[in-house]
């Protein structure tokens, strides 16, 4: 007699990236606030904008990439990854352009510091999710 999971196929749990995103947002706000107290409001806002420029496209990619799962959806999974990566690239371009066009007092150093801070958080968060799933 076969088990129910053998009959239907073993389900692979989707990674839980929402927790990582929430931690990144909280850390971004905390560090921006702290550094804003030292270097001023323009620095804090620029750092927040840089972090959000990294976070929004990554959230879009994550949504697209993990919408489908399973062997029967292999083609959809592959297409979703390509769609997610293309959308992420375009969103990065559009968001950077919007900040440079519409924000008057942008601190470029803070903008890129926020962007890199969130990218590093994404990498560490993804590594943590992968490590947690393998245990």
Short mmCIF file of C-alpha atoms in Angstrom, two decimals:
data_model
loop_
_atom_site.label_atom_id
_atom_site.label_comp_id
_atom_site.label_asym_id
_atom_site.label_seq_id
_atom_site.Cartn_x
_atom_site.Cartn_y
_atom_site.Cartn_z
CA UNK A 1 0.00 0.00 0.00
CA UNK A 2 1.40 3.37 -1.03
CA UNK A 3 1.42 6.42 1.15
CA UNK A 4 -0.72 9.43 0.17
CA UNK A 5 2.35 11.49 -0.67
CA UNK A 6 3.74 8.77 -2.93
CA UNK A 7 0.45 8.61 -4.80
CA UNK A 8 0.12 12.36 -5.33
CA UNK A 9 3.82 13.17 -5.46
CA UNK A 10 5.81 14.70 -2.68
CA UNK A 11 5.06 18.35 -2.16
CA UNK A 12 8.02 20.67 -1.85
CA UNK A 13 7.36 23.56 0.48
CA UNK A 14 7.83 27.02 -0.97
CA UNK A 15 10.53 29.12 0.66
CA UNK A 16 9.31 31.73 3.12
CA UNK A 17 10.77 34.96 1.88
CA UNK A 18 8.17 37.26 3.46
CA UNK A 19 9.98 37.06 6.78
CA UNK A 20 13.26 38.01 5.10
CA UNK A 21 11.63 40.99 3.37
CA UNK A 22 10.08 42.22 6.62
CA UNK A 23 13.42 41.95 8.42
CA UNK A 24 15.12 43.85 5.59
CA UNK A 25 12.53 46.63 5.72
CA UNK A 26 12.85 46.92 9.50
CA UNK A 27 16.66 46.97 9.32
CA UNK A 28 16.60 49.51 6.48
CA UNK A 29 14.32 51.85 8.42
CA UNK A 30 16.36 51.49 11.62
CA UNK A 31 19.72 52.12 9.96
CA UNK A 32 18.36 54.97 7.85
CA UNK A 33 16.90 56.59 10.96
CA UNK A 34 20.11 56.15 12.94
CA UNK A 35 22.34 57.49 10.16
CA UNK A 36 19.81 60.23 9.43
CA UNK A 37 20.21 61.46 13.00
CA UNK A 38 23.94 61.74 12.36
CA UNK A 39 24.06 63.01 8.77
CA UNK A 40 20.64 64.58 8.29
CA UNK A 41 17.25 63.95 6.75
CA UNK A 42 18.48 64.02 3.13
CA UNK A 43 20.86 61.17 3.93
CA UNK A 44 18.11 59.13 5.62
CA UNK A 45 15.62 59.64 2.79
CA UNK A 46 18.24 58.84 0.15
CA UNK A 47 19.22 55.66 1.98
CA UNK A 48 15.58 54.62 2.30
CA UNK A 49 15.03 55.25 -1.41
CA UNK A 50 18.10 53.22 -2.33
CA UNK A 51 16.94 50.34 -0.17
CA UNK A 52 13.45 50.42 -1.64
CA UNK A 53 14.93 50.49 -5.16
CA UNK A 54 16.59 47.17 -4.33
CA UNK A 55 13.68 45.70 -2.38
CA UNK A 56 10.76 46.34 -4.77
CA UNK A 57 12.33 44.60 -7.82
CA UNK A 58 13.50 41.72 -5.63
CA UNK A 59 9.99 41.26 -4.25
CA UNK A 60 8.63 41.23 -7.81
CA UNK A 61 11.20 38.63 -8.86
CA UNK A 62 10.47 36.45 -5.83
CA UNK A 63 6.74 36.59 -6.52
CA UNK A 64 7.23 35.64 -10.17
CA UNK A 65 9.85 32.96 -9.54
CA UNK A 66 7.90 31.06 -6.90
CA UNK A 67 4.37 31.32 -8.32
CA UNK A 68 4.55 27.86 -9.83
CA UNK A 69 6.02 24.61 -8.56
CA UNK A 70 6.17 20.96 -9.45
CA UNK A 71 7.40 18.88 -12.35
CA UNK A 72 4.23 19.47 -14.37
CA UNK A 73 4.79 23.21 -14.19
CA UNK A 74 8.47 23.09 -15.25
CA UNK A 75 7.87 25.24 -18.32
CA UNK A 76 5.86 27.78 -16.32
CA UNK A 77 8.57 27.87 -13.64
CA UNK A 78 11.25 28.52 -16.26
CA UNK A 79 9.21 31.26 -17.96
CA UNK A 80 8.38 32.83 -14.59
CA UNK A 81 12.09 33.03 -13.71
CA UNK A 82 12.88 34.78 -17.00
CA UNK A 83 9.88 37.10 -16.63
CA UNK A 84 10.84 37.86 -13.04
CA UNK A 85 14.46 38.61 -13.91
CA UNK A 86 13.49 40.85 -16.84
CA UNK A 87 10.95 42.68 -14.69
CA UNK A 88 13.49 43.08 -11.90
CA UNK A 89 16.00 44.63 -14.31
CA UNK A 90 13.43 47.03 -15.78
CA UNK A 91 12.13 48.02 -12.34
CA UNK A 92 15.67 48.80 -11.18
CA UNK A 93 16.23 51.05 -14.20
CA UNK A 94 12.89 52.82 -13.84
CA UNK A 95 13.21 53.35 -10.08
CA UNK A 96 16.77 54.71 -10.29
CA UNK A 97 15.74 57.01 -13.15
CA UNK A 98 12.70 58.22 -11.19
CA UNK A 99 14.79 59.05 -8.13
CA UNK A 100 17.40 60.93 -10.14
CA UNK A 101 14.71 62.81 -12.09
CA UNK A 102 12.25 63.67 -9.32
CA UNK A 103 14.14 63.83 -6.02
CA UNK A 104 15.95 67.14 -5.69
CA UNK A 105 18.28 66.61 -2.76
CA UNK A 106 19.35 63.01 -3.32
CA UNK A 107 22.57 61.99 -1.59
CA UNK A 108 24.11 59.60 -4.12
CA UNK A 109 26.38 57.94 -1.55
CA UNK A 110 23.43 57.23 0.76
CA UNK A 111 21.26 56.07 -2.15
CA UNK A 112 23.78 53.45 -3.23
CA UNK A 113 24.60 52.54 0.39
CA UNK A 114 20.92 51.73 0.96
CA UNK A 115 20.77 49.79 -2.29
CA UNK A 116 23.85 47.71 -1.44
CA UNK A 117 22.69 47.22 2.16
CA UNK A 118 19.43 45.63 0.96
CA UNK A 119 21.20 43.54 -1.70
CA UNK A 120 23.50 42.13 0.98
CA UNK A 121 20.45 41.46 3.13
CA UNK A 122 18.82 39.63 0.21
CA UNK A 123 21.86 37.41 -0.24
CA UNK A 124 22.15 36.63 3.46
CA UNK A 125 18.41 36.08 3.76
CA UNK A 126 18.31 33.74 0.77
CA UNK A 127 21.28 31.81 2.16
CA UNK A 128 19.49 31.55 5.50
CA UNK A 129 16.29 30.26 3.86
CA UNK A 130 18.26 27.70 1.84
CA UNK A 131 20.25 26.58 4.87
CA UNK A 132 17.06 26.30 6.94
CA UNK A 133 15.32 24.22 4.25
CA UNK A 134 18.24 21.79 3.95
CA UNK A 135 18.16 20.97 7.68
#
